[in-house]
Every structure is written in structure tokens, then in C-alpha cells.
Amino acid sequence: MVQKCNVSELHQERLKFQPVLPAVLKKGVANVKPVLGKATKSVADFDKIKAIFEKTYGMPVVSFQAGKNAVAVKKAIKVGVVLSGGQAPGGHNVIFGLLEGLKSANKKNKLVGFLGGPSGILDNKTMEINDKVIANYKNTGGFDMIQSGRTKIETPEQFAQAKATILKNKMDALVFIGGDDSNTNAALLAEYLKKENANVCVIGVPKTIDGDLKNEHIEASFGFDTATKIYAELVGNIERDVNSARKYWHFIRLMGRSASHITLEVGFKVQPNVVLIGEEVLAKKMTLKQIVDNLANLVVKRSKIGKNYGVVLIPEGLIEFIPEMKSLIASLNDVIAENEKEINGFQTAIEKSKFIISKLPKNLATLMESLPMSISAQLMLDRDPHGNVQVSLIETEKLLIEMVSKKLKELKKAGKYKGKFSTINHFFGYEGRCGVPSNFDANYTYALGYNAAALVLNNMSGYLSSVKNLVKKSSEWKCGGIPLTMMMNIERRKGKEKPVIQKALVKLNGAPFKAFAKVRQDWAMNDRYMFPGPIQFFGPASVTDITTKTLQYEQKKK
Ligand code: FBP
């Protein structure tokens, strides 16, 4: 059953906020026309992707322009919507925008939510979404209106089941609000339904706090702005404590399954002593030992000037970027996928661990055995339904503290270190995913949803909603769509080659990383802490409407 939410004073005020639409959408979906660009290609593995997506590969990029559009208003339609994957601030506003976009073309258009994520499609669990439902959720965080889930639709039976549900509900379209894996699912479903000659349009909306679903047309995924602001508030508060007490080293792990975008953005906002970037670790082939040695050296250097404190930011995906750990995780993924039944049969964790280690190549088995028990156990936990290792459950910050402490003890013994290393570890992840969306995310998500309605009404199946020009005011944003296949490549998942949307990682030759590289030495020794405080919803636009530093650097506004 869908719960009714309790309403706080802030919630009351946020319900009154009316997101500002991009000018092109302002007159409603019946007044925008799609303009087709050039044919597209996948990011890699062209032939393999083309063979899988026979019907939806190569479609052109689309931009919307003002103009009468008879197609969009022809008949009343029914659209399904699903929230898929991890929560991200603004999900409710995508649905709000989608509903209003659909209604702008025809008041009789209907929107139905699938409950609990993609499993709601398989189990046919639905709820009608109308103005009354939306009224309580405008500009709120969370996905609780219809909830979310990580079920992957992958077997032929599941695809057939999804089709049966859609047809049973007489739906003309389905909007998938999700990250890279969920939108991969959307692309596969769009292709399947086309091959089956089912006239159902599948549209994706780019969601994920991780910020790794992007390219020139998807400048940001929604939720990144709010989540990084929330983490920056928390880390900034810790920095103020550090600056006041001057006695602890804080090791703070931040969410972001693979890419280090969140950590870099929070780094810009709070300017801590160390910001580890997974992509750099991989590019420089840094070993775990090198990372630990660098941290220990900094602790020693700072202690020499009386600074036995500091703040270190660690992306949760770091563990997968350290080359030897990357090989270990890849090998573990295969062993776990290939021996699922046998592994599930073991009664104790020790039996399971022994078995898994026995299947690893010798060098990786040795590495596994050298890790603290808690970490090796976390590495063996079940993969998510998409085959990803659950990095949010791996306490890399504790691993680093343990290894740096060990190194410092050695240095102390050798008379090279006299300081004090008192540590506190933190993990900020779930704290940021359901926060009240910032003005930016409230506007962006509403526009993405409204724009998705335009794609649906133009029957552009297999497209991802694209709203860009994001460093400008929302009224100046540009709207359109890109084919999902354009973002795909082949990757190994659950021991097999699969088509997936390629994650956009931090580019070491990109403007954000270059800007960080210029200042990090200064941040390391001279405390340049910043205390951004909580997200502001009311007040001067210079505070309430500011976009991320990442976007500003990428679009050269800084
Ligand atoms: P999405 O890719 O689905 O947006 O999820 C992102 C994320 O929040 C990661 O940052 C994190 O590693 C993961 O979800 C945690 O997953 P779960 O919610 O299943 O614990």
C-alpha cells in the first residue's frame, strides 16, 4: 500500500514551489516539434551492439523546437512509469512533470505508476497517478510515491511477462526513470517490444546521484546536485569541528558506485586535505601500498608542523580502481557467478570463504588472504541483480585507516614519526539520496519528466530524455532526446558479455579534474576548509539556484 507522507513546515512551503520550465516546453507538448539530427553510433563495440539492437540502433539525436504538433494530441493515451535503482532527489518531480506534460497535450491522458521498481511490471502492481496523488509529493525527496527496486528484466520469460503486463493495462508507453543499468533495461525492453511489433514506446530518464550517466547531451543525471550539496554540508561541518578541536584525522567515504564525480564535487565544495580519485589511481596503476604510503607521508609531514589532524575524502568505488583489487573483484565476480549453487549451499562464512579462495588464481588468493577479514568478507557479499559488487557495503575507509596506522607504527619505530594519529571513520551515502531536491534538481527533474512526455507523444521509443544548457537559467534549457543505444558498449557481467550503458568516469584531461590537480597540494598542507552549510531553498538566487562546480568547469563558467 502506498503511504501518505507526514507534512513538515518545509514540506508545506516546498509544495508551493512551481518549477520553471524551459521556454520551448512552456506552451505544452502539443506546441513542440522534434527536429532530427544525424544518425548515431554506440560508444564502442558497434557491431555487437548493432546486432543486439537491430530495431533501435543508430537512431538520430532529437531536439525540440516550438511548432504545432498534431501527432501529440491525436488520441488519449495511457503511460506507465517506473522508478528503478537507487533513490535520487527529484524522482517525484519527474513524475510531476511527466503528468503535466501528458495533460498539456490531452487532459484525458493517463499516468500509472508501477510499484516497487521493475518488479512492479513483472507482478503487475500499479497505482494511478493523478493531480491528487502528486499534490502531496511536489518538490519532495525520496521515491516513496511508488517506491523503487533493482529487479532486472533479463530472461525471455521476464520480457514476455513485461509485455503481457503492459498490454493487459492497455498502455501506450512506459517511462523508465533510472541509472545506467536501469536504462540499459529500458533499451532492451524498447528493442524487444519493437521486435514483437507491440506498439509501445519506452523512454528513459537519466537518474543517479553518482553523476556517471552523462555525455554531451546528458550534462548531468538528476540527484547529483542535491546529494553533493548534502554531503558537502556534512563534510563541511566535520571540517569546522576539525578546525576547532584539531585532534582527529577523519576518513570519509562518499557514495558513487564507480565514478568519483561525487567525491570530486564535494572536494570542490569543502576543500579537504586529501581527495582520492579512483580514476587517477587506475590511470597511474597505483597499488594499495602506494595509496597508503602517500597518506602516511602526508600525516607525517603535517605532524611536523603540529597538525595531527586532517580530512580525507574517499570515493566508495576506489576499491575497484586499484589495479590489484580490480583483478581480484573481477575474478571474484566470475567465481561467484559460476558457482552460485554450491556457494549458497555452504552453512558457514568460513566454508564459503575457503571455497571461493580455492577457486581464485594463486596471486589473487594471496591478496585476498592478506586483507583484513572484514574486508574480504565484504568483497564476497552477493552481487546486485545487475552483477555489480556492492561497493556501498565495503568499508574502504576502515581499510585505509588500518593500513595507514600500521605504516605509521613502522615509521615511529624507525624514529621517522613522532605525531599522534587518532582517527574517525564515516560513510555518507544514504544520507544524500532522499534529500529535499535543491531548486536546481526540482526544476531539472520537472523538465526531464515534461520532456519525456514530449518524447512519448512523438512515439520516440528507445530514447533518453535530454535537457541541456544547464548552467543557464532553467527557462533557457534546451530539450530533446538521445537514443539509448548511443551510450552502450559491451561489458562482462555475471561472468558473461552483456550490452550495458557505459559509465561516464571522471576524465583526467577534463576541466574539473585539471582544476582540482592545480590546487590539491595547497589543500593538503594549508587548511583551506570551506563550510557550505545546508541547502537553501529561499533567498538570493546566487545561493539557491547555483549549479555544481563540476558543471561550471565542464561548461567553462569557472
Ligand atoms: P543507481 O546507480 O541505481 O542510481 O544507484 C547509485 C547508488 O546510490 C550508489 O551510489 C551506491 O553504491 C548504490 O546505489 C547502493 O545501492 P543500494 O541502494 O542497492 O544499497
Coordinates of C-alpha atoms and ligand atoms in Angstrom, one line a residue:
M1 CA 0.0 0.0 0.0
V2 CA 1.3 3.5 -0.8
Q3 CA 1.7 5.5 2.4
K4 CA 0.6 9.1 2.8
C5 CA 3.5 11.2 3.9
N6 CA 3.6 13.4 7.0
V7 CA 4.0 17.0 6.2
S8 CA 6.6 19.3 7.9
E9 CA 6.7 23.1 7.7
L10 CA 9.4 23.0 5.0
H11 CA 7.4 20.4 3.1
Q12 CA 4.4 22.7 3.1
E13 CA 6.5 25.5 1.6
R14 CA 8.1 23.3 -1.0
L15 CA 4.7 22.1 -2.2
K16 CA 4.1 25.7 -3.3
F17 CA 7.3 25.9 -5.4
Q18 CA 6.4 25.9 -9.1
P19 CA 9.3 24.6 -11.2
V20 CA 10.2 26.8 -14.1
L21 CA 10.0 25.0 -17.5
P22 CA 12.4 25.6 -20.4
A23 CA 10.9 28.1 -22.7
V24 CA 10.4 25.6 -25.5
L25 CA 8.1 23.4 -23.3
K26 CA 6.2 26.3 -21.8
K27 CA 3.3 26.2 -24.3
G28 CA 2.8 22.5 -23.8
V29 CA 3.8 19.3 -25.6
A30 CA 1.3 20.0 -28.5
N31 CA 3.4 23.0 -29.4
V32 CA 6.8 21.4 -29.7
K33 CA 8.1 19.6 -32.8
P34 CA 11.0 17.1 -32.9
V35 CA 13.9 18.0 -35.2
L36 CA 16.0 15.0 -36.2
G37 CA 19.8 15.2 -36.2
K38 CA 22.4 12.8 -37.6
A39 CA 22.3 9.0 -37.2
T40 CA 24.2 7.8 -34.1
K41 CA 26.7 5.1 -33.1
S42 CA 27.2 3.3 -29.8
V43 CA 30.3 4.4 -27.8
A44 CA 32.1 1.2 -28.6
D45 CA 31.6 -2.4 -29.8
F46 CA 29.5 -1.1 -32.7
D47 CA 28.9 -4.4 -34.5
K48 CA 27.9 -6.3 -31.4
I49 CA 25.6 -3.6 -30.1
K50 CA 24.0 -3.2 -33.6
A51 CA 23.4 -6.9 -33.8
I52 CA 21.6 -6.9 -30.4
F53 CA 19.6 -3.7 -31.1
E54 CA 18.5 -4.4 -34.7
K55 CA 15.5 -2.2 -34.5
T56 CA 16.7 0.7 -32.3
Y57 CA 20.4 1.1 -33.2
G58 CA 21.6 4.2 -35.0
M59 CA 18.5 6.4 -34.5
P60 CA 19.2 10.2 -34.7
V61 CA 19.6 12.7 -31.8
V62 CA 16.4 14.7 -31.5
S63 CA 15.9 18.3 -30.4
F64 CA 12.6 20.0 -29.7
Q65 CA 11.6 23.3 -31.3
A66 CA 8.5 25.4 -31.0
G67 CA 5.8 24.5 -33.5
K68 CA 2.3 22.9 -33.8
N69 CA 2.4 19.2 -33.4
A70 CA -0.8 17.3 -34.4
V71 CA 0.7 13.9 -33.6
A72 CA 1.0 14.7 -29.9
V73 CA -2.7 15.4 -29.4
K74 CA -4.3 12.8 -31.6
K75 CA -5.8 10.5 -29.1
A76 CA -5.8 10.0 -25.3
I77 CA -3.0 7.6 -24.2
K78 CA -2.1 5.7 -21.1
V79 CA 1.5 5.8 -19.9
G80 CA 3.2 3.6 -17.2
V81 CA 6.1 5.0 -15.1
V82 CA 8.7 3.1 -13.0
L83 CA 11.4 4.3 -10.6
S84 CA 14.3 2.0 -10.9
G85 CA 17.6 1.6 -8.9
G86 CA 18.9 3.8 -6.1
Q87 CA 16.9 6.8 -4.9
A88 CA 17.9 10.2 -6.1
P89 CA 16.5 13.6 -5.1
G90 CA 13.8 14.8 -7.5
G91 CA 12.2 11.5 -8.6
H92 CA 8.8 12.7 -7.6
N93 CA 9.2 15.8 -9.7
V94 CA 10.0 13.7 -12.8
I95 CA 6.6 12.1 -12.3
F96 CA 5.0 15.5 -11.6
G97 CA 6.5 16.9 -14.9
L98 CA 5.5 13.8 -16.8
L99 CA 1.9 14.0 -15.7
E100 CA 1.7 17.7 -16.5
G101 CA 3.4 17.2 -19.9
L102 CA 0.9 14.5 -20.8
K103 CA -2.1 16.5 -19.7
S104 CA -0.8 19.5 -21.6
A105 CA -1.4 17.6 -24.8
N106 CA -4.7 15.9 -23.8
K107 CA -6.5 16.2 -20.5
K108 CA -7.6 12.6 -20.9
N109 CA -4.1 11.2 -21.0
K110 CA -3.5 8.9 -18.0
L111 CA -0.4 8.0 -16.0
V112 CA 0.0 4.8 -14.0
G113 CA 2.9 4.0 -11.7
F114 CA 4.4 0.6 -11.3
L115 CA 5.0 -0.1 -7.6
G116 CA 8.4 -1.2 -6.2
G117 CA 10.5 -0.8 -9.3
P118 CA 10.7 -3.1 -12.3
S119 CA 9.3 -6.0 -10.2
G120 CA 6.0 -4.0 -10.2
I121 CA 6.0 -4.5 -14.0
L122 CA 6.5 -8.3 -13.7
D123 CA 3.9 -8.6 -10.9
N124 CA 1.5 -6.0 -12.4
K125 CA 1.4 -3.9 -9.3
T126 CA 0.1 -0.5 -10.3
M127 CA -1.4 2.8 -9.0
E128 CA -3.0 5.6 -10.9
I129 CA -1.1 8.9 -10.6
N130 CA -3.3 12.0 -10.8
D131 CA -3.2 15.5 -9.6
K132 CA -4.5 14.4 -6.1
V133 CA -1.6 12.0 -5.7
I134 CA 1.0 14.5 -7.0
A135 CA -0.3 17.2 -4.7
N136 CA 1.5 15.8 -1.7
Y137 CA 4.8 15.0 -3.4
K138 CA 5.7 18.1 -5.4
N139 CA 9.4 19.0 -4.9
T140 CA 9.9 16.3 -2.2
G141 CA 12.8 13.9 -1.9
G142 CA 12.5 10.1 -1.9
F143 CA 10.8 7.7 -4.2
D144 CA 8.1 6.7 -1.8
M145 CA 5.2 7.7 -4.0
I146 CA 5.6 4.4 -5.9
Q147 CA 8.9 3.2 -4.4
S148 CA 11.9 1.7 -6.3
G149 CA 13.7 -1.6 -6.8
R150 CA 16.7 -3.2 -8.6
T151 CA 15.0 -6.1 -10.3
K152 CA 16.5 -6.7 -13.7
I153 CA 14.2 -7.7 -16.5
E154 CA 16.5 -10.1 -18.4
T155 CA 15.2 -13.6 -19.1
P156 CA 12.9 -14.3 -22.1
E157 CA 10.1 -15.1 -19.7
Q158 CA 10.5 -11.8 -17.9
F159 CA 10.4 -9.8 -21.2
A160 CA 7.3 -11.7 -22.2
Q161 CA 5.8 -11.0 -18.7
A162 CA 6.6 -7.3 -19.0
K163 CA 4.9 -7.2 -22.4
A164 CA 1.9 -9.0 -21.1
T165 CA 1.5 -6.6 -18.2
I166 CA 1.8 -3.5 -20.5
L167 CA -0.7 -4.9 -22.9
K168 CA -3.1 -6.0 -20.2
N169 CA -3.0 -2.5 -18.8
K170 CA -3.6 -1.1 -22.4
M171 CA -0.5 1.1 -22.0
D172 CA 0.9 3.0 -25.0
A173 CA 4.2 3.8 -23.3
L174 CA 6.5 3.2 -20.4
V175 CA 8.9 5.7 -18.8
F176 CA 11.9 4.2 -17.0
I177 CA 13.4 6.6 -14.5
G178 CA 16.8 5.0 -13.8
G179 CA 20.6 5.0 -13.9
D180 CA 22.9 3.2 -16.3
D181 CA 21.8 -0.3 -15.5
S182 CA 18.1 0.6 -15.4
N183 CA 18.2 2.5 -18.7
T184 CA 20.1 -0.5 -20.2
N185 CA 17.0 -2.4 -19.2
A186 CA 14.8 0.2 -20.8
A187 CA 16.8 0.0 -24.1
L188 CA 16.4 -3.8 -24.1
L189 CA 12.7 -3.6 -23.4
A190 CA 12.3 -1.0 -26.2
E191 CA 14.1 -3.3 -28.6
Y192 CA 12.1 -6.3 -27.5
L193 CA 8.7 -4.6 -27.9
K194 CA 9.6 -3.3 -31.3
K195 CA 10.7 -6.8 -32.4
E196 CA 7.4 -8.1 -31.1
N197 CA 5.5 -5.5 -33.1
A198 CA 3.9 -4.2 -29.9
N199 CA 3.3 -0.6 -30.4
V200 CA 4.6 0.5 -27.0
C201 CA 7.0 3.4 -26.6
V202 CA 9.8 3.1 -24.0
I203 CA 11.5 6.2 -22.8
G204 CA 14.4 6.6 -20.2
V205 CA 15.1 9.4 -17.8
P206 CA 18.7 9.9 -16.5
K207 CA 18.7 9.4 -12.7
T208 CA 21.6 8.7 -10.4
I209 CA 23.3 10.7 -7.6
D210 CA 26.6 9.1 -8.9
G211 CA 26.7 11.5 -11.9
D212 CA 28.1 8.8 -14.2
L213 CA 25.3 8.8 -16.7
K214 CA 26.4 11.6 -18.9
N215 CA 27.7 12.8 -22.3
E216 CA 27.4 16.0 -24.3
H217 CA 23.6 15.6 -24.4
I218 CA 23.1 14.4 -20.8
E219 CA 25.0 17.1 -19.0
A220 CA 24.1 15.7 -15.5
S221 CA 21.9 13.0 -14.1
F222 CA 19.4 14.2 -11.6
G223 CA 20.0 14.0 -7.9
F224 CA 23.8 14.7 -8.2
D225 CA 23.3 18.3 -7.4
T226 CA 21.3 17.8 -4.2
A227 CA 23.2 14.8 -2.9
T228 CA 26.6 16.5 -3.3
K229 CA 25.2 19.6 -1.5
I230 CA 24.0 17.4 1.4
Y231 CA 27.4 15.6 1.6
A232 CA 29.2 18.9 1.4
E233 CA 27.2 20.2 4.3
L234 CA 28.1 17.2 6.4
V235 CA 31.8 17.2 5.5
G236 CA 31.9 20.9 5.9
N237 CA 30.5 20.5 9.5
I238 CA 33.2 17.9 10.2
E239 CA 35.9 20.3 8.9
R240 CA 34.6 23.0 11.2
D241 CA 34.9 20.6 14.1
V242 CA 38.4 19.6 12.9
N243 CA 39.4 23.2 12.7
S244 CA 38.1 23.8 16.2
A245 CA 39.4 20.7 18.0
R246 CA 42.4 19.9 15.8
K247 CA 42.9 16.3 17.1
Y248 CA 41.4 13.8 14.7
W249 CA 42.0 12.6 11.2
H250 CA 38.6 12.0 9.6
F251 CA 38.5 9.4 6.8
I252 CA 35.2 9.9 4.9
R253 CA 33.9 7.6 2.3
L254 CA 31.3 9.0 -0.1
M255 CA 28.8 7.2 -2.3
G256 CA 29.3 6.8 -6.0
R257 CA 29.4 3.2 -7.1
S258 CA 32.2 3.5 -9.7
A259 CA 32.9 7.1 -10.8
S260 CA 34.5 9.6 -8.4
H261 CA 32.3 12.5 -9.5
I262 CA 30.6 12.9 -6.2
T263 CA 33.9 12.9 -4.3
L264 CA 35.4 15.4 -6.7
E265 CA 32.4 17.7 -6.5
V266 CA 32.3 17.6 -2.7
G267 CA 36.0 18.2 -2.7
F268 CA 35.5 21.4 -4.6
K269 CA 32.8 22.5 -2.2
V270 CA 34.8 21.8 1.1
Q271 CA 38.5 21.8 0.1
P272 CA 39.7 19.0 2.4
N273 CA 43.3 17.9 2.8
V274 CA 43.0 14.8 0.6
V275 CA 40.6 13.9 -2.2
L276 CA 41.3 10.4 -3.6
I277 CA 40.1 10.0 -7.2
G278 CA 39.6 6.4 -8.3
E279 CA 40.1 7.1 -12.0
E280 CA 43.6 8.6 -11.3
V281 CA 44.5 5.6 -9.2
L282 CA 43.6 3.4 -12.1
A283 CA 45.4 5.6 -14.7
K284 CA 48.6 5.7 -12.6
K285 CA 48.3 2.0 -11.8
M286 CA 48.7 2.9 -8.1
T287 CA 48.8 -0.1 -5.7
L288 CA 47.1 -0.1 -2.4
K289 CA 50.5 0.2 -0.8
Q290 CA 51.3 3.4 -2.7
I291 CA 48.0 4.9 -1.7
V292 CA 48.7 4.0 1.9
D293 CA 52.3 5.3 1.7
N294 CA 51.2 8.6 0.3
L295 CA 48.6 9.1 3.0
A296 CA 51.1 8.1 5.7
N297 CA 53.7 10.6 4.3
L298 CA 51.1 13.4 4.5
V299 CA 50.2 12.5 8.1
V300 CA 54.0 12.7 8.9
K301 CA 54.5 16.0 7.1
R302 CA 51.5 17.6 8.7
S303 CA 52.5 16.3 12.2
K304 CA 55.9 18.1 11.8
I305 CA 54.1 21.4 11.7
G306 CA 51.9 20.5 14.6
K307 CA 48.9 19.4 12.5
N308 CA 47.9 16.0 13.9
Y309 CA 44.5 16.2 12.1
G310 CA 43.1 16.3 8.7
V311 CA 40.2 15.3 6.4
V312 CA 40.4 12.6 3.7
L313 CA 37.7 12.0 1.1
I314 CA 37.4 8.5 -0.4
P315 CA 35.1 7.6 -3.3
E316 CA 33.3 4.3 -2.5
G317 CA 34.3 3.0 -5.9
L318 CA 38.1 3.5 -5.1
I319 CA 38.4 -0.2 -4.2
E320 CA 37.5 -1.3 -7.8
F321 CA 40.0 1.1 -9.4
I322 CA 43.1 -0.2 -7.5
P323 CA 44.5 -2.5 -10.2
E324 CA 45.2 -5.5 -8.0
M325 CA 41.8 -5.1 -6.3
K326 CA 40.1 -4.7 -9.7
S327 CA 41.5 -8.0 -10.8
L328 CA 40.5 -9.6 -7.5
I329 CA 36.9 -8.3 -7.8
A330 CA 36.6 -9.3 -11.5
S331 CA 37.8 -12.8 -10.6
L332 CA 35.5 -13.0 -7.6
N333 CA 32.6 -11.9 -9.7
D334 CA 33.3 -14.8 -12.1
V335 CA 33.8 -17.4 -9.4
I336 CA 30.6 -16.3 -7.6
A337 CA 28.6 -16.3 -10.8
E338 CA 29.9 -19.7 -12.0
N339 CA 29.5 -21.4 -8.6
E340 CA 26.3 -19.8 -7.3
K341 CA 24.5 -23.0 -6.3
E342 CA 27.5 -24.5 -4.5
I343 CA 28.3 -21.3 -2.7
N344 CA 24.7 -20.8 -1.5
G345 CA 24.8 -24.4 -0.1
F346 CA 27.5 -23.6 2.5
Q347 CA 26.4 -23.3 6.1
T348 CA 29.2 -21.0 7.4
A349 CA 31.0 -18.0 6.1
I350 CA 34.3 -19.7 6.7
E351 CA 33.4 -22.6 4.4
K352 CA 32.2 -20.2 1.8
S353 CA 35.3 -18.1 2.0
K354 CA 37.6 -21.2 1.8
F355 CA 35.8 -22.5 -1.3
I356 CA 35.9 -19.1 -3.1
I357 CA 39.6 -18.5 -2.3
S358 CA 40.4 -22.0 -3.6
K359 CA 38.9 -21.1 -7.0
L360 CA 41.0 -17.9 -7.3
P361 CA 44.3 -17.7 -9.2
K362 CA 47.2 -18.0 -6.7
N363 CA 48.3 -14.3 -6.7
L364 CA 44.7 -13.2 -6.1
A365 CA 44.1 -15.8 -3.4
T366 CA 47.2 -14.5 -1.6
L367 CA 46.0 -10.9 -1.9
M368 CA 42.5 -11.9 -0.6
E369 CA 44.1 -13.6 2.4
S370 CA 46.3 -10.5 3.2
L371 CA 43.2 -8.3 3.6
P372 CA 41.5 -7.7 6.9
M373 CA 38.8 -10.4 7.5
S374 CA 36.0 -7.8 7.5
I375 CA 37.1 -6.5 4.0
S376 CA 37.5 -9.9 2.4
A377 CA 34.0 -10.9 3.8
Q378 CA 32.5 -7.7 2.3
L379 CA 34.1 -8.4 -1.1
M380 CA 32.4 -11.8 -1.2
L381 CA 28.9 -10.5 -0.4
D382 CA 26.2 -11.1 -3.0
R383 CA 26.4 -9.0 -6.2
D384 CA 23.4 -6.8 -7.0
P385 CA 20.9 -8.0 -9.6
H386 CA 22.9 -6.3 -12.4
G387 CA 26.1 -8.2 -11.3
N388 CA 27.8 -5.2 -9.6
V389 CA 29.8 -5.7 -6.5
Q390 CA 28.0 -3.7 -3.7
V391 CA 30.7 -1.1 -3.0
S392 CA 28.5 0.7 -0.6
L393 CA 29.0 -2.2 1.8
I394 CA 32.8 -2.3 1.6
E395 CA 34.4 -0.2 4.3
T396 CA 37.4 1.1 2.4
E397 CA 37.8 4.0 4.8
K398 CA 38.4 1.5 7.6
L399 CA 40.8 -0.5 5.4
L400 CA 42.8 2.7 4.7
I401 CA 42.9 3.7 8.4
E402 CA 44.1 0.3 9.4
M403 CA 46.9 0.2 6.8
V404 CA 48.0 3.8 7.4
S405 CA 48.1 3.2 11.2
K406 CA 50.3 0.1 10.5
K407 CA 52.6 2.1 8.3
L408 CA 52.9 4.9 10.9
K409 CA 53.8 2.4 13.6
E410 CA 56.7 1.2 11.4
L411 CA 57.8 4.8 10.8
K412 CA 57.5 5.5 14.6
K413 CA 59.7 2.5 15.3
A414 CA 62.3 3.8 12.8
G415 CA 62.2 7.2 14.5
K416 CA 60.7 8.9 11.5
Y417 CA 57.4 9.9 13.0
K418 CA 56.5 11.4 16.4
G419 CA 52.9 12.5 15.9
K420 CA 49.6 11.2 17.1
F421 CA 47.2 9.5 14.7
S422 CA 43.7 9.5 16.2
T423 CA 41.1 8.6 13.5
I424 CA 37.3 8.7 13.0
N425 CA 35.7 7.0 10.0
H426 CA 32.5 8.0 8.3
F427 CA 30.4 6.8 5.3
F428 CA 28.0 9.3 3.8
G429 CA 25.7 7.7 1.2
Y430 CA 22.2 7.0 2.1
E431 CA 22.1 10.4 3.9
G432 CA 22.1 12.2 0.5
R433 CA 19.8 10.1 -1.7
C434 CA 16.4 11.1 -0.5
G435 CA 17.1 14.7 0.5
V436 CA 14.7 17.5 -0.4
P437 CA 15.7 18.4 -4.0
S438 CA 17.6 21.6 -4.5
N439 CA 15.9 24.3 -6.7
F440 CA 18.2 23.0 -9.5
D441 CA 17.1 19.4 -9.1
A442 CA 13.4 20.4 -8.6
N443 CA 13.5 22.4 -11.9
Y444 CA 15.7 19.8 -13.8
T445 CA 13.6 16.8 -12.8
Y446 CA 10.3 18.5 -13.6
A447 CA 11.7 19.5 -17.1
L448 CA 13.1 15.9 -17.7
G449 CA 9.6 14.5 -16.9
Y450 CA 7.8 17.0 -19.0
N451 CA 10.3 16.5 -21.9
A452 CA 9.8 12.7 -21.5
A453 CA 6.1 13.3 -22.2
A454 CA 7.1 15.0 -25.4
L455 CA 9.2 12.0 -26.4
V456 CA 6.3 9.6 -25.6
L457 CA 3.8 11.6 -27.5
N458 CA 6.1 11.6 -30.6
N459 CA 6.5 7.8 -30.2
M460 CA 10.3 8.0 -29.9
S461 CA 10.8 4.6 -28.3
G462 CA 14.4 3.8 -27.2
Y463 CA 15.2 7.5 -26.3
L464 CA 16.5 9.1 -23.2
S465 CA 15.1 12.4 -22.1
S466 CA 17.8 15.1 -22.6
V467 CA 17.7 18.6 -21.1
K468 CA 20.8 20.7 -21.5
N469 CA 22.5 24.1 -21.3
L470 CA 22.2 23.5 -17.5
V471 CA 24.5 26.3 -16.3
K472 CA 21.9 28.8 -17.6
K473 CA 18.6 29.6 -16.0
S474 CA 16.0 26.8 -16.4
S475 CA 14.0 28.9 -18.8
E476 CA 17.0 28.8 -21.2
W477 CA 17.5 25.0 -21.1
K478 CA 17.3 23.0 -24.4
C479 CA 15.2 19.9 -24.7
G480 CA 15.3 16.8 -26.8
G481 CA 16.3 13.1 -26.7
I482 CA 19.1 10.7 -27.5
P483 CA 18.9 7.1 -28.5
L484 CA 19.8 4.9 -25.5
T485 CA 22.0 2.7 -27.8
M486 CA 24.3 5.6 -28.3
M487 CA 25.6 5.2 -24.8
M488 CA 26.2 1.5 -24.9
N489 CA 29.2 -0.9 -25.0
I490 CA 29.8 -4.5 -24.1
E491 CA 30.9 -5.4 -20.6
R492 CA 31.4 -8.5 -18.6
R493 CA 28.5 -9.1 -16.1
K494 CA 27.8 -12.2 -14.0
G495 CA 30.5 -14.0 -16.0
K496 CA 29.1 -13.1 -19.4
E497 CA 29.4 -10.4 -22.1
K498 CA 26.4 -8.0 -21.9
P499 CA 25.3 -4.8 -23.6
V500 CA 25.3 -2.0 -21.0
I501 CA 25.3 1.8 -20.9
Q502 CA 29.0 2.8 -20.4
K503 CA 29.5 4.6 -17.1
A504 CA 31.0 8.1 -17.6
L505 CA 34.0 8.3 -15.3
V506 CA 36.0 11.3 -14.2
K507 CA 38.2 12.3 -17.1
L508 CA 41.7 13.1 -16.1
N509 CA 42.0 15.5 -19.0
G510 CA 38.7 17.1 -18.2
A511 CA 38.3 20.6 -16.8
P512 CA 37.1 19.6 -13.3
F513 CA 40.0 17.2 -12.6
K514 CA 42.6 19.6 -14.0
A515 CA 41.2 22.4 -11.8
F516 CA 41.5 20.1 -8.8
A517 CA 45.0 19.0 -9.7
K518 CA 46.2 22.6 -9.6
V519 CA 45.1 23.2 -6.0
R520 CA 45.4 19.9 -4.2
Q521 CA 49.0 20.5 -2.9
D522 CA 47.8 23.7 -1.3
W523 CA 44.7 22.0 0.3
A524 CA 47.0 19.2 1.6
M525 CA 49.1 21.3 3.9
N526 CA 47.4 24.7 4.2
D527 CA 43.9 24.1 5.5
R528 CA 41.5 25.7 3.1
Y529 CA 38.4 24.2 4.6
M530 CA 35.0 25.5 3.4
F531 CA 31.8 25.2 5.3
P532 CA 29.0 25.4 2.8
G533 CA 26.1 24.8 5.2
P534 CA 22.7 23.4 4.4
I535 CA 20.9 23.7 1.0
Q536 CA 19.0 26.9 0.8
F537 CA 15.6 27.0 -0.8
F538 CA 14.7 30.6 -0.1
G539 CA 16.8 33.7 -0.5
P540 CA 19.1 35.1 -3.2
A541 CA 19.4 33.1 -6.4
S542 CA 23.2 33.2 -6.1
V543 CA 22.8 30.8 -3.2
T544 CA 19.6 29.0 -4.0
D545 CA 20.0 28.3 -7.7
I546 CA 23.7 27.6 -8.1
T547 CA 24.7 24.6 -10.1
T548 CA 27.6 22.2 -9.4
K549 CA 31.2 23.2 -9.7
T550 CA 31.6 20.1 -12.0
L551 CA 29.0 21.5 -14.5
Q552 CA 30.5 25.0 -14.2
Y553 CA 34.0 23.7 -15.0
E554 CA 32.8 21.4 -17.8
Q555 CA 30.9 24.3 -19.4
K556 CA 33.8 26.7 -18.7
K557 CA 31.9 29.0 -16.5
K558 CA 34.7 28.9 -13.9
Ligands
FBP1 P1 21.9 4.0 -9.0 O1 23.1 3.7 -9.9 O2 20.8 3.0 -9.2 O3 21.5 5.4 -9.2 O4 22.4 3.8 -7.5 C1 23.5 4.5 -7.1 C2 23.9 4.2 -5.7 O5 23.3 5.1 -4.8 C3 25.4 4.1 -5.5 O6 25.9 5.3 -5.2 C4 25.5 3.0 -4.4 O7 26.7 2.3 -4.5 C5 24.4 2.1 -4.7 O8 23.4 2.9 -5.3 C6 23.8 1.5 -3.4 O9 22.8 0.6 -3.8 P2 21.7 0.1 -2.8 O10 20.6 1.1 -2.8 O11 21.2 -1.1 -3.5 O12 22.3 -0.2 -1.5

